[in-house]
mmCIF file of C-alpha atoms and ligand atoms in Angstrom:
data_model
loop_
_atom_site.group_PDB
_atom_site.id
_atom_site.type_symbol
_atom_site.label_atom_id
_atom_site.label_comp_id
_atom_site.label_asym_id
_atom_site.label_seq_id
_atom_site.Cartn_x
_atom_site.Cartn_y
_atom_site.Cartn_z
ATOM 1 C CA UNK A 1 -6.918 73.786 16.366
ATOM 2 C CA UNK A 2 -6.173 75.785 19.487
ATOM 3 C CA UNK A 3 -3.293 74.221 21.416
ATOM 4 C CA UNK A 4 -2.488 75.121 25.023
ATOM 5 C CA UNK A 5 0.806 74.673 26.872
ATOM 6 C CA UNK A 6 0.389 75.092 30.647
ATOM 7 C CA UNK A 7 3.220 75.461 33.154
ATOM 8 C CA UNK A 8 3.947 72.196 34.959
ATOM 9 C CA UNK A 9 2.898 72.524 38.585
ATOM 10 C CA UNK A 10 4.100 69.182 39.912
ATOM 11 C CA UNK A 11 6.953 69.875 42.368
ATOM 12 C CA UNK A 12 10.540 69.943 40.979
ATOM 13 C CA UNK A 13 9.350 69.638 37.362
ATOM 14 C CA UNK A 14 11.327 71.946 35.077
ATOM 15 C CA UNK A 15 10.272 70.449 31.765
ATOM 16 C CA UNK A 16 7.620 71.925 29.474
ATOM 17 C CA UNK A 17 5.374 70.261 26.882
ATOM 18 C CA UNK A 18 6.490 72.300 23.891
ATOM 19 C CA UNK A 19 9.557 74.251 22.803
ATOM 20 C CA UNK A 20 9.414 77.456 20.733
ATOM 21 C CA UNK A 21 10.387 75.282 17.740
ATOM 22 C CA UNK A 22 7.202 73.242 18.276
ATOM 23 C CA UNK A 23 5.109 76.419 18.481
ATOM 24 C CA UNK A 24 6.688 77.592 15.214
ATOM 25 C CA UNK A 25 5.674 74.370 13.437
ATOM 26 C CA UNK A 26 2.087 74.508 14.733
ATOM 27 C CA UNK A 27 1.668 78.157 13.788
ATOM 28 C CA UNK A 28 3.098 77.389 10.337
ATOM 29 C CA UNK A 29 0.268 74.832 10.038
ATOM 30 C CA UNK A 30 -2.300 77.584 10.828
ATOM 31 C CA UNK A 31 -2.948 76.549 14.435
ATOM 32 C CA UNK A 32 -3.172 78.879 17.422
ATOM 33 C CA UNK A 33 -0.893 78.241 20.404
ATOM 34 C CA UNK A 34 -1.440 79.613 23.913
ATOM 35 C CA UNK A 35 1.468 79.291 26.322
ATOM 36 C CA UNK A 36 1.154 80.046 30.023
ATOM 37 C CA UNK A 37 3.529 82.794 31.128
ATOM 38 C CA UNK A 38 6.733 81.291 32.553
ATOM 39 C CA UNK A 39 5.887 77.759 31.339
ATOM 40 C CA UNK A 40 9.265 77.235 29.671
ATOM 41 C CA UNK A 41 11.511 79.006 32.175
ATOM 42 C CA UNK A 42 12.633 75.811 33.916
ATOM 43 C CA UNK A 43 13.950 74.582 30.573
ATOM 44 C CA UNK A 44 15.516 77.884 29.557
ATOM 45 C CA UNK A 45 12.738 79.036 27.189
ATOM 46 C CA UNK A 46 11.243 82.455 27.954
ATOM 47 C CA UNK A 47 7.926 84.089 27.069
ATOM 48 C CA UNK A 48 9.592 86.234 24.417
ATOM 49 C CA UNK A 49 10.995 83.101 22.712
ATOM 50 C CA UNK A 50 7.474 81.656 22.473
ATOM 51 C CA UNK A 51 6.058 84.979 21.281
ATOM 52 C CA UNK A 52 8.703 85.225 18.569
ATOM 53 C CA UNK A 53 7.723 81.723 17.439
ATOM 54 C CA UNK A 54 4.085 82.856 17.133
ATOM 55 C CA UNK A 55 2.477 81.908 20.477
ATOM 56 C CA UNK A 56 0.202 84.085 22.560
ATOM 57 C CA UNK A 57 1.144 84.228 26.235
ATOM 58 C CA UNK A 58 -1.639 83.873 28.803
ATOM 59 C CA UNK A 59 -1.241 84.758 32.469
ATOM 60 C CA UNK A 60 -2.968 81.849 34.175
ATOM 61 C CA UNK A 61 -3.304 78.102 33.861
ATOM 62 C CA UNK A 62 -7.119 78.513 33.978
ATOM 63 C CA UNK A 63 -7.032 80.666 30.837
ATOM 64 C CA UNK A 64 -4.861 78.106 28.989
ATOM 65 C CA UNK A 65 -7.204 75.200 29.769
ATOM 66 C CA UNK A 66 -10.361 77.260 29.106
ATOM 67 C CA UNK A 67 -9.299 78.411 25.634
ATOM 68 C CA UNK A 68 -7.666 75.248 24.227
ATOM 69 C CA UNK A 69 -8.916 72.266 22.219
ATOM 70 C CA UNK A 70 -5.754 70.316 23.058
ATOM 71 C CA UNK A 71 -3.438 70.550 26.066
ATOM 72 C CA UNK A 72 0.162 69.431 25.553
ATOM 73 C CA UNK A 73 2.192 68.913 28.709
ATOM 74 C CA UNK A 74 4.722 66.627 30.414
ATOM 75 C CA UNK A 75 3.460 65.197 33.715
ATOM 76 C CA UNK A 76 0.032 63.863 34.617
ATOM 77 C CA UNK A 77 -2.472 66.518 35.726
ATOM 78 C CA UNK A 78 -2.443 66.985 39.490
ATOM 79 C CA UNK A 79 -5.560 67.521 41.628
ATOM 80 C CA UNK A 80 -5.627 71.293 41.071
ATOM 81 C CA UNK A 81 -5.897 70.720 37.318
ATOM 82 C CA UNK A 82 -8.604 68.052 37.341
ATOM 83 C CA UNK A 83 -11.534 70.467 37.109
ATOM 84 C CA UNK A 84 -9.861 72.553 34.410
ATOM 85 C CA UNK A 85 -10.128 69.767 31.834
ATOM 86 C CA UNK A 86 -13.217 70.099 29.662
ATOM 87 C CA UNK A 87 -15.436 67.584 27.915
ATOM 88 C CA UNK A 88 -13.879 66.553 24.589
ATOM 89 C CA UNK A 89 -10.592 68.359 25.293
ATOM 90 C CA UNK A 90 -7.505 66.384 24.228
ATOM 91 C CA UNK A 91 -4.839 66.040 26.925
ATOM 92 C CA UNK A 92 -1.563 64.703 25.534
ATOM 93 C CA UNK A 93 0.968 63.968 28.279
ATOM 94 C CA UNK A 94 2.500 61.237 30.505
ATOM 95 C CA UNK A 95 -0.351 59.865 32.652
ATOM 96 C CA UNK A 96 0.846 56.553 34.205
ATOM 97 C CA UNK A 97 -2.770 55.773 35.117
ATOM 98 C CA UNK A 98 -1.910 52.437 36.733
ATOM 99 C CA UNK A 99 -0.169 54.283 39.558
ATOM 100 C CA UNK A 100 -3.191 56.429 40.534
ATOM 101 C CA UNK A 101 -6.807 55.427 40.728
ATOM 102 C CA UNK A 102 -7.723 58.961 41.835
ATOM 103 C CA UNK A 103 -6.240 60.414 38.644
ATOM 104 C CA UNK A 104 -7.998 57.777 36.550
ATOM 105 C CA UNK A 105 -11.376 58.523 38.161
ATOM 106 C CA UNK A 106 -10.840 62.265 37.727
ATOM 107 C CA UNK A 107 -10.037 61.890 34.031
ATOM 108 C CA UNK A 108 -13.105 59.688 33.482
ATOM 109 C CA UNK A 109 -15.190 62.376 35.186
ATOM 110 C CA UNK A 110 -13.648 65.160 33.073
ATOM 111 C CA UNK A 111 -14.832 63.474 29.835
ATOM 112 C CA UNK A 112 -11.592 64.611 28.220
ATOM 113 C CA UNK A 113 -9.622 62.605 25.631
ATOM 114 C CA UNK A 114 -6.527 61.365 27.457
ATOM 115 C CA UNK A 115 -3.676 60.255 25.203
ATOM 116 C CA UNK A 116 -0.767 58.928 27.258
ATOM 117 C CA UNK A 117 2.807 59.310 26.000
ATOM 118 C CA UNK A 118 3.886 56.133 27.791
ATOM 119 C CA UNK A 119 1.501 53.819 25.928
ATOM 120 C CA UNK A 120 2.131 55.133 22.401
ATOM 121 C CA UNK A 121 3.615 51.922 20.979
ATOM 122 C CA UNK A 122 4.852 50.959 17.539
ATOM 123 C CA UNK A 123 4.537 47.614 15.750
ATOM 124 C CA UNK A 124 7.814 46.292 17.184
ATOM 125 C CA UNK A 125 6.512 46.948 20.690
ATOM 126 C CA UNK A 126 8.868 49.864 21.374
ATOM 127 C CA UNK A 127 7.622 52.935 23.193
ATOM 128 C CA UNK A 128 8.899 55.897 21.178
ATOM 129 C CA UNK A 129 7.804 58.555 23.666
ATOM 130 C CA UNK A 130 9.584 56.844 26.582
ATOM 131 C CA UNK A 131 12.852 56.144 24.759
ATOM 132 C CA UNK A 132 14.302 59.683 24.992
ATOM 133 C CA UNK A 133 13.951 59.719 28.788
ATOM 134 C CA UNK A 134 15.806 56.393 29.004
ATOM 135 C CA UNK A 135 18.501 57.876 26.776
ATOM 136 C CA UNK A 136 18.849 60.838 29.106
ATOM 137 C CA UNK A 137 18.867 58.634 32.232
ATOM 138 C CA UNK A 138 21.387 56.178 30.758
ATOM 139 C CA UNK A 139 23.864 58.911 29.886
ATOM 140 C CA UNK A 140 23.294 60.694 33.191
ATOM 141 C CA UNK A 141 23.888 57.488 35.134
ATOM 142 C CA UNK A 142 27.589 57.594 34.261
ATOM 143 C CA UNK A 143 27.880 61.322 34.980
ATOM 144 C CA UNK A 144 26.322 60.799 38.425
ATOM 145 C CA UNK A 145 28.200 57.567 39.080
ATOM 146 C CA UNK A 146 31.528 59.230 38.257
ATOM 147 C CA UNK A 147 30.735 62.018 40.709
ATOM 148 C CA UNK A 148 29.769 59.678 43.560
ATOM 149 C CA UNK A 149 32.928 57.611 43.076
ATOM 150 C CA UNK A 150 34.806 60.606 44.512
ATOM 151 C CA UNK A 151 36.107 60.202 48.065
ATOM 152 C CA UNK A 152 34.466 63.289 49.663
ATOM 153 C CA UNK A 153 31.059 61.780 48.853
ATOM 154 C CA UNK A 154 32.130 58.341 50.189
ATOM 155 C CA UNK A 155 32.999 56.744 46.864
ATOM 156 C CA UNK A 156 36.027 54.543 46.175
ATOM 157 C CA UNK A 157 38.086 57.509 45.036
ATOM 158 C CA UNK A 158 38.439 56.199 41.491
ATOM 159 C CA UNK A 159 38.683 58.342 38.361
ATOM 160 C CA UNK A 160 36.721 56.456 35.704
ATOM 161 C CA UNK A 161 39.109 57.226 32.875
ATOM 162 C CA UNK A 162 42.254 56.450 34.916
ATOM 163 C CA UNK A 163 45.458 58.297 33.927
ATOM 164 C CA UNK A 164 48.637 57.107 32.168
ATOM 165 C CA UNK A 165 50.102 54.382 34.378
ATOM 166 C CA UNK A 166 46.834 53.797 36.288
ATOM 167 C CA UNK A 167 44.137 51.391 35.096
ATOM 168 C CA UNK A 168 40.762 52.963 34.302
ATOM 169 C CA UNK A 169 37.693 52.454 36.488
ATOM 170 C CA UNK A 170 35.421 49.485 35.825
ATOM 171 C CA UNK A 171 31.714 49.876 35.086
ATOM 172 C CA UNK A 172 29.243 46.975 35.266
ATOM 173 C CA UNK A 173 25.958 47.541 33.429
ATOM 174 C CA UNK A 174 22.933 45.301 34.029
ATOM 175 C CA UNK A 175 20.675 45.409 30.967
ATOM 176 C CA UNK A 176 21.707 46.260 27.402
ATOM 177 C CA UNK A 177 18.533 48.153 26.506
ATOM 178 C CA UNK A 178 18.243 51.893 25.929
ATOM 179 C CA UNK A 179 19.564 52.873 29.374
ATOM 180 C CA UNK A 180 22.346 50.266 29.261
ATOM 181 C CA UNK A 181 23.639 51.134 25.803
ATOM 182 C CA UNK A 182 23.652 54.871 26.456
ATOM 183 C CA UNK A 183 25.457 54.294 29.757
ATOM 184 C CA UNK A 184 27.990 52.038 28.033
ATOM 185 C CA UNK A 185 28.632 54.648 25.393
ATOM 186 C CA UNK A 186 29.317 57.368 27.980
ATOM 187 C CA UNK A 187 31.493 55.143 30.143
ATOM 188 C CA UNK A 188 33.469 53.918 27.134
ATOM 189 C CA UNK A 189 33.907 57.504 25.996
ATOM 190 C CA UNK A 190 35.478 58.361 29.351
ATOM 191 C CA UNK A 191 37.905 55.470 28.876
ATOM 192 C CA UNK A 192 36.430 53.193 31.554
ATOM 193 C CA UNK A 193 36.436 49.412 31.197
ATOM 194 C CA UNK A 194 32.803 48.351 30.679
ATOM 195 C CA UNK A 195 31.105 44.993 31.241
ATOM 196 C CA UNK A 196 27.500 44.835 30.056
ATOM 197 C CA UNK A 197 25.146 41.947 30.873
ATOM 198 C CA UNK A 198 21.798 40.966 29.353
ATOM 199 C CA UNK A 199 19.703 37.847 28.885
ATOM 200 C CA UNK A 200 18.797 38.829 25.333
ATOM 201 C CA UNK A 201 21.468 37.540 22.940
ATOM 202 C CA UNK A 202 20.242 39.834 20.159
ATOM 203 C CA UNK A 203 21.018 42.858 22.336
ATOM 204 C CA UNK A 204 24.431 41.458 23.315
ATOM 205 C CA UNK A 205 25.304 40.806 19.652
ATOM 206 C CA UNK A 206 24.286 44.348 18.777
ATOM 207 C CA UNK A 207 26.377 45.859 21.583
ATOM 208 C CA UNK A 208 29.294 43.670 20.604
ATOM 209 C CA UNK A 209 29.038 44.891 17.002
ATOM 210 C CA UNK A 210 28.842 48.622 17.702
ATOM 211 C CA UNK A 211 30.984 49.174 20.808
ATOM 212 C CA UNK A 212 34.761 49.431 21.088
ATOM 213 C CA UNK A 213 36.692 46.434 22.426
ATOM 214 C CA UNK A 214 36.890 47.772 25.995
ATOM 215 C CA UNK A 215 33.110 47.206 26.228
ATOM 216 C CA UNK A 216 32.724 43.498 26.986
ATOM 217 C CA UNK A 217 29.397 41.654 26.755
ATOM 218 C CA UNK A 218 28.452 38.715 28.977
ATOM 219 C CA UNK A 219 25.300 36.748 29.608
ATOM 220 C CA UNK A 220 23.376 37.883 32.676
ATOM 221 C CA UNK A 221 23.135 35.233 35.383
ATOM 222 C CA UNK A 222 23.752 35.130 39.119
ATOM 223 C CA UNK A 223 27.176 33.522 38.723
ATOM 224 C CA UNK A 224 28.466 36.292 36.461
ATOM 225 C CA UNK A 225 26.898 39.043 38.540
ATOM 226 C CA UNK A 226 28.479 37.712 41.772
ATOM 227 C CA UNK A 227 31.857 37.515 40.025
ATOM 228 C CA UNK A 228 31.773 41.029 38.538
ATOM 229 C CA UNK A 229 30.468 43.014 41.508
ATOM 230 C CA UNK A 230 33.737 42.222 43.320
ATOM 231 C CA UNK A 231 35.895 43.952 40.744
ATOM 232 C CA UNK A 232 33.751 46.785 39.347
ATOM 233 C CA UNK A 233 33.659 50.314 40.786
ATOM 234 C CA UNK A 234 30.366 51.508 39.364
ATOM 235 C CA UNK A 235 27.249 49.366 38.816
ATOM 236 C CA UNK A 236 24.360 50.601 36.663
ATOM 237 C CA UNK A 237 20.907 48.992 36.925
ATOM 238 C CA UNK A 238 19.096 49.270 33.575
ATOM 239 C CA UNK A 239 16.956 46.141 33.513
ATOM 240 C CA UNK A 240 13.320 46.149 32.441
ATOM 241 C CA UNK A 241 10.703 43.420 32.376
ATOM 242 C CA UNK A 242 7.811 45.116 30.571
ATOM 243 C CA UNK A 243 4.883 45.775 32.866
ATOM 244 C CA UNK A 244 6.474 43.975 35.830
ATOM 245 C CA UNK A 245 8.670 44.783 38.777
ATOM 246 C CA UNK A 246 12.385 44.676 37.947
ATOM 247 C CA UNK A 247 14.082 41.459 39.178
ATOM 248 C CA UNK A 248 16.411 41.759 42.184
ATOM 249 C CA UNK A 249 19.634 40.816 40.418
ATOM 250 C CA UNK A 250 21.746 42.153 43.278
ATOM 251 C CA UNK A 251 20.585 40.884 46.639
ATOM 252 C CA UNK A 252 21.355 42.361 50.039
ATOM 253 C CA UNK A 253 24.034 39.738 50.856
ATOM 254 C CA UNK A 254 25.956 40.632 47.702
ATOM 255 C CA UNK A 255 26.762 44.132 49.012
ATOM 256 C CA UNK A 256 29.308 42.521 51.375
ATOM 257 C CA UNK A 257 31.162 41.140 48.363
ATOM 258 C CA UNK A 258 31.657 44.617 46.871
ATOM 259 C CA UNK A 259 34.595 46.820 47.764
ATOM 260 C CA UNK A 260 33.825 49.757 50.121
ATOM 261 C CA UNK A 261 32.922 52.851 48.099
ATOM 262 C CA UNK A 262 31.458 50.932 45.180
ATOM 263 C CA UNK A 263 28.654 53.001 43.650
ATOM 264 C CA UNK A 264 25.307 51.616 42.432
ATOM 265 C CA UNK A 265 23.142 53.802 40.179
ATOM 266 C CA UNK A 266 19.851 51.912 39.958
ATOM 267 C CA UNK A 267 18.094 53.601 37.051
ATOM 268 C CA UNK A 268 15.390 50.924 37.168
ATOM 269 C CA UNK A 269 14.245 52.301 40.543
ATOM 270 C CA UNK A 270 10.995 53.470 38.923
ATOM 271 C CA UNK A 271 10.088 49.792 38.394
ATOM 272 C CA UNK A 272 11.141 48.824 41.912
ATOM 273 C CA UNK A 273 14.868 48.611 41.116
ATOM 274 C CA UNK A 274 17.102 45.652 40.248
ATOM 275 C CA UNK A 275 18.954 45.830 43.567
ATOM 276 C CA UNK A 276 17.261 44.515 46.711
ATOM 277 C CA UNK A 277 18.392 47.510 48.772
ATOM 278 C CA UNK A 278 17.091 50.111 46.297
ATOM 279 C CA UNK A 279 14.627 52.698 47.541
ATOM 280 C CA UNK A 280 13.619 55.828 45.606
ATOM 281 C CA UNK A 281 15.557 59.032 46.304
ATOM 282 C CA UNK A 282 15.261 62.613 45.059
ATOM 283 C CA UNK A 283 17.627 65.083 43.416
ATOM 284 C CA UNK A 284 17.670 66.978 46.725
ATOM 285 C CA UNK A 285 19.003 63.925 48.560
ATOM 286 C CA UNK A 286 20.066 61.457 45.866
ATOM 287 C CA UNK A 287 22.211 58.900 47.726
ATOM 288 C CA UNK A 288 22.353 56.711 50.806
ATOM 289 C CA UNK A 289 24.893 54.144 51.981
ATOM 290 C CA UNK A 290 24.368 50.522 53.002
ATOM 291 C CA UNK A 291 27.341 48.294 53.885
ATOM 292 C CA UNK A 292 29.734 50.997 52.555
ATOM 293 C CA UNK A 293 28.078 50.838 49.116
ATOM 294 C CA UNK A 294 26.771 54.156 47.782
ATOM 295 C CA UNK A 295 23.247 53.860 46.313
ATOM 296 C CA UNK A 296 21.983 56.520 43.860
ATOM 297 C CA UNK A 297 18.297 55.810 43.137
ATOM 298 C CA UNK A 298 16.655 58.958 41.799
ATOM 299 C CA UNK A 299 13.340 58.045 40.220
ATOM 300 C CA UNK A 300 13.154 61.033 37.843
ATOM 301 C CA UNK A 301 16.732 61.470 36.695
ATOM 302 C CA UNK A 302 15.808 63.485 33.535
ATOM 303 C CA UNK A 303 14.289 66.130 35.830
ATOM 304 C CA UNK A 304 17.814 67.353 36.669
ATOM 305 C CA UNK A 305 18.523 68.284 33.052
ATOM 306 C CA UNK A 306 15.229 69.873 31.958
ATOM 307 C CA UNK A 307 16.645 71.641 28.909
ATOM 308 C CA UNK A 308 17.982 68.428 27.355
ATOM 309 C CA UNK A 309 14.963 66.414 28.498
ATOM 310 C CA UNK A 310 12.425 68.903 27.153
ATOM 311 C CA UNK A 311 14.076 69.088 23.749
ATOM 312 C CA UNK A 312 14.515 65.293 23.596
ATOM 313 C CA UNK A 313 10.878 64.714 24.574
ATOM 314 C CA UNK A 314 9.367 67.320 22.269
ATOM 315 C CA UNK A 315 11.449 66.060 19.330
ATOM 316 C CA UNK A 316 9.433 62.849 19.504
ATOM 317 C CA UNK A 317 6.053 64.218 20.610
ATOM 318 C CA UNK A 318 5.811 67.030 18.036
ATOM 319 C CA UNK A 319 5.013 64.843 14.996
ATOM 320 C CA UNK A 320 2.059 63.391 16.945
ATOM 321 C CA UNK A 321 0.972 66.827 18.195
ATOM 322 C CA UNK A 322 0.940 68.024 14.586
ATOM 323 C CA UNK A 323 -1.089 65.000 13.466
ATOM 324 C CA UNK A 324 -3.625 65.518 16.263
ATOM 325 C CA UNK A 325 -3.897 69.218 15.492
ATOM 326 C CA UNK A 326 -4.142 68.780 11.723
ATOM 327 C CA UNK A 327 -6.634 65.893 11.685
ATOM 328 C CA UNK A 328 -8.360 65.805 15.077
ATOM 329 C CA UNK A 329 -7.861 62.837 17.398
ATOM 330 C CA UNK A 330 -10.328 60.482 15.676
ATOM 331 C CA UNK A 331 -8.808 60.649 12.185
ATOM 332 C CA UNK A 332 -5.250 60.851 13.513
ATOM 333 C CA UNK A 333 -5.726 57.685 15.606
ATOM 334 C CA UNK A 334 -7.547 55.899 12.789
ATOM 335 C CA UNK A 335 -4.641 56.496 10.462
ATOM 336 C CA UNK A 336 -1.791 56.014 12.924
ATOM 337 C CA UNK A 337 -1.993 52.800 14.947
ATOM 338 C CA UNK A 338 1.081 53.745 16.991
ATOM 339 C CA UNK A 339 -0.634 56.911 18.200
ATOM 340 C CA UNK A 340 -3.945 55.080 18.720
ATOM 341 C CA UNK A 341 -2.237 52.934 21.393
ATOM 342 C CA UNK A 342 -1.885 56.135 23.402
ATOM 343 C CA UNK A 343 -5.647 56.482 23.831
ATOM 344 C CA UNK A 344 -6.367 55.617 27.470
ATOM 345 C CA UNK A 345 -9.590 57.393 28.407
ATOM 346 C CA UNK A 346 -11.998 58.810 25.842
ATOM 347 C CA UNK A 347 -14.875 61.038 26.881
ATOM 348 C CA UNK A 348 -15.603 59.232 30.131
ATOM 349 C CA UNK A 349 -14.687 55.719 29.024
ATOM 350 C CA UNK A 350 -11.503 53.761 29.686
ATOM 351 C CA UNK A 351 -10.289 52.336 26.371
ATOM 352 C CA UNK A 352 -6.948 50.944 27.569
ATOM 353 C CA UNK A 353 -7.593 47.427 28.846
ATOM 354 C CA UNK A 354 -4.639 47.384 31.281
ATOM 355 C CA UNK A 355 -6.195 50.144 33.394
ATOM 356 C CA UNK A 356 -9.378 48.158 33.947
ATOM 357 C CA UNK A 357 -7.293 45.095 34.894
ATOM 358 C CA UNK A 358 -5.034 47.091 37.230
ATOM 359 C CA UNK A 359 -7.923 48.394 39.297
ATOM 360 C CA UNK A 360 -9.940 45.147 39.041
ATOM 361 C CA UNK A 361 -12.892 47.033 37.594
ATOM 362 C CA UNK A 362 -15.654 45.196 35.850
ATOM 363 C CA UNK A 363 -16.402 47.806 33.200
ATOM 364 C CA UNK A 364 -14.746 50.656 31.338
ATOM 365 C CA UNK A 365 -16.701 53.300 33.223
ATOM 366 C CA UNK A 366 -15.886 53.032 36.930
HETATM 367 N N1 LIG B 401 15.224 56.622 37.050
HETATM 368 C C1 LIG B 401 14.855 57.297 35.965
HETATM 369 O O1 LIG B 401 14.801 58.524 35.965
HETATM 370 C C2 LIG B 401 14.529 56.570 34.710
HETATM 371 C C3 LIG B 401 14.450 57.233 33.490
HETATM 372 C C4 LIG B 401 14.206 56.495 32.330
HETATM 373 C C5 LIG B 401 14.030 55.106 32.400
HETATM 374 N N2 LIG B 401 14.086 54.489 33.613
HETATM 375 C C6 LIG B 401 13.938 53.025 33.779
HETATM 376 O O2 LIG B 401 15.110 52.352 33.365
HETATM 377 C C7 LIG B 401 14.776 50.977 33.119
HETATM 378 C C8 LIG B 401 15.390 50.501 31.801
HETATM 379 O O3 LIG B 401 14.749 51.174 30.729
HETATM 380 P P1 LIG B 401 15.136 50.902 29.208
HETATM 381 O O4 LIG B 401 14.403 51.914 28.403
HETATM 382 O O5 LIG B 401 16.606 50.780 29.054
HETATM 383 O O6 LIG B 401 14.467 49.468 28.970
HETATM 384 P P2 LIG B 401 14.766 48.479 27.748
HETATM 385 O O7 LIG B 401 13.561 47.620 27.602
HETATM 386 O O8 LIG B 401 15.266 49.220 26.566
HETATM 387 O O9 LIG B 401 15.988 47.589 28.289
HETATM 388 C C9 LIG B 401 15.858 46.691 29.354
HETATM 389 C C10 LIG B 401 16.839 45.559 29.136
HETATM 390 O O10 LIG B 401 16.852 44.746 30.298
HETATM 391 C C11 LIG B 401 17.154 43.433 29.834
HETATM 392 N N3 LIG B 401 16.934 42.423 30.861
HETATM 393 C C12 LIG B 401 15.787 41.812 31.246
HETATM 394 N N4 LIG B 401 16.047 40.928 32.213
HETATM 395 C C13 LIG B 401 17.380 40.973 32.465
HETATM 396 C C14 LIG B 401 18.252 40.283 33.348
HETATM 397 N N5 LIG B 401 17.817 39.364 34.201
HETATM 398 N N6 LIG B 401 19.572 40.612 33.317
HETATM 399 C C15 LIG B 401 20.038 41.549 32.476
HETATM 400 N N7 LIG B 401 19.269 42.213 31.613
HETATM 401 C C16 LIG B 401 17.958 41.920 31.598
HETATM 402 C C17 LIG B 401 16.255 43.297 28.612
HETATM 403 O O11 LIG B 401 16.634 42.194 27.801
HETATM 404 C C18 LIG B 401 16.480 44.647 27.941
HETATM 405 O O12 LIG B 401 17.537 44.606 27.000
HETATM 406 C C19 LIG B 401 13.230 50.950 33.136
HETATM 407 O O13 LIG B 401 12.799 50.478 34.383
HETATM 408 C C20 LIG B 401 12.842 52.390 32.955
HETATM 409 O O14 LIG B 401 11.558 52.675 33.466
HETATM 410 C C21 LIG B 401 14.330 55.186 34.755
#
């Protein structure tokens, strides 16, 4: 198969769909890989690295789309790319169709085969191609929270690890899922006191088993949240209700109960946030303050660490890319039910029921 890796053209996107290691594996399996010149630069991979791994570098995005049977990328195609997608061409990337009817219509029109990272789902209901980004965001949440606790950026002026003779900072984590556990691990590693809340007892038991004793689990309810926000310096929002808006666990009135300079990092901002006062921010301007509480609500946190994010993402996408390239999408999806869940639009037809429901369409072809 001929596989193409275009440069991401969505603003502030430094990730790339394939690393030189991925190219090496594909070439070893007798496939041809075209990489657009400069595609990996944002992640620290240069044309010569791809060439050494066996790729051919092409100058333009048009050439990459025109010559490839399968496009492997990171973000959904943007308007400029719509007409580049050809009938029958596989596009393997994050699409998030529910958030854009225009994109959905364009992909139907293209007659391409759209396989969405975010809906690849295994038998336990986990989303293996989303997990690495939650891991990155969970770990980053503590790094960012620690920074914004510093006084010059209006934080409480607390060092998370404390020093001998001074108690460590206190971190409250809402949600003990992927984001929550990774955040807890980082905070515990810095020596902070950590309280982690969830409504799922299985998750709390797991955290309790694997974490050191300065990570304390408690059931998530309003009473406990109101109690803890008064004494914690950094609050991480990592709650998810699948397919729904995150619940507002911290309401506007609760901000008054926090100490001035408390920092909230609401990682769940991409699902509306679990704090009533959350609104999406960018890496260029990541924080704002309400009632002396610093809010950090960047919706694409992994975008700030494109090297780590690219490698983490491609570690999990590559096995599927190889399957698609070796067998073609039909056989690969027939044999692998996890991958088959990623099929969203196939040659002009929507095959992922949720999209039809989201847009209140009556049929699979709008
Ligand atoms: N901002 C970013 O850049 C970024 C990056 C990655 C992920 N995210 C988002 O982070 C959020 C968390 O993702 P995840 O992968 O950790 O999800 P996850 O499903 O692994 O974990 C979510 C947890 O929330 C718990 N939960 C549900 N209701 C709760 C409640 N009332 N109180 C406490 N806990 C509750 C669930 O039981 C679950 O353990 C998602 O919204 C995800 O989209 C954001």
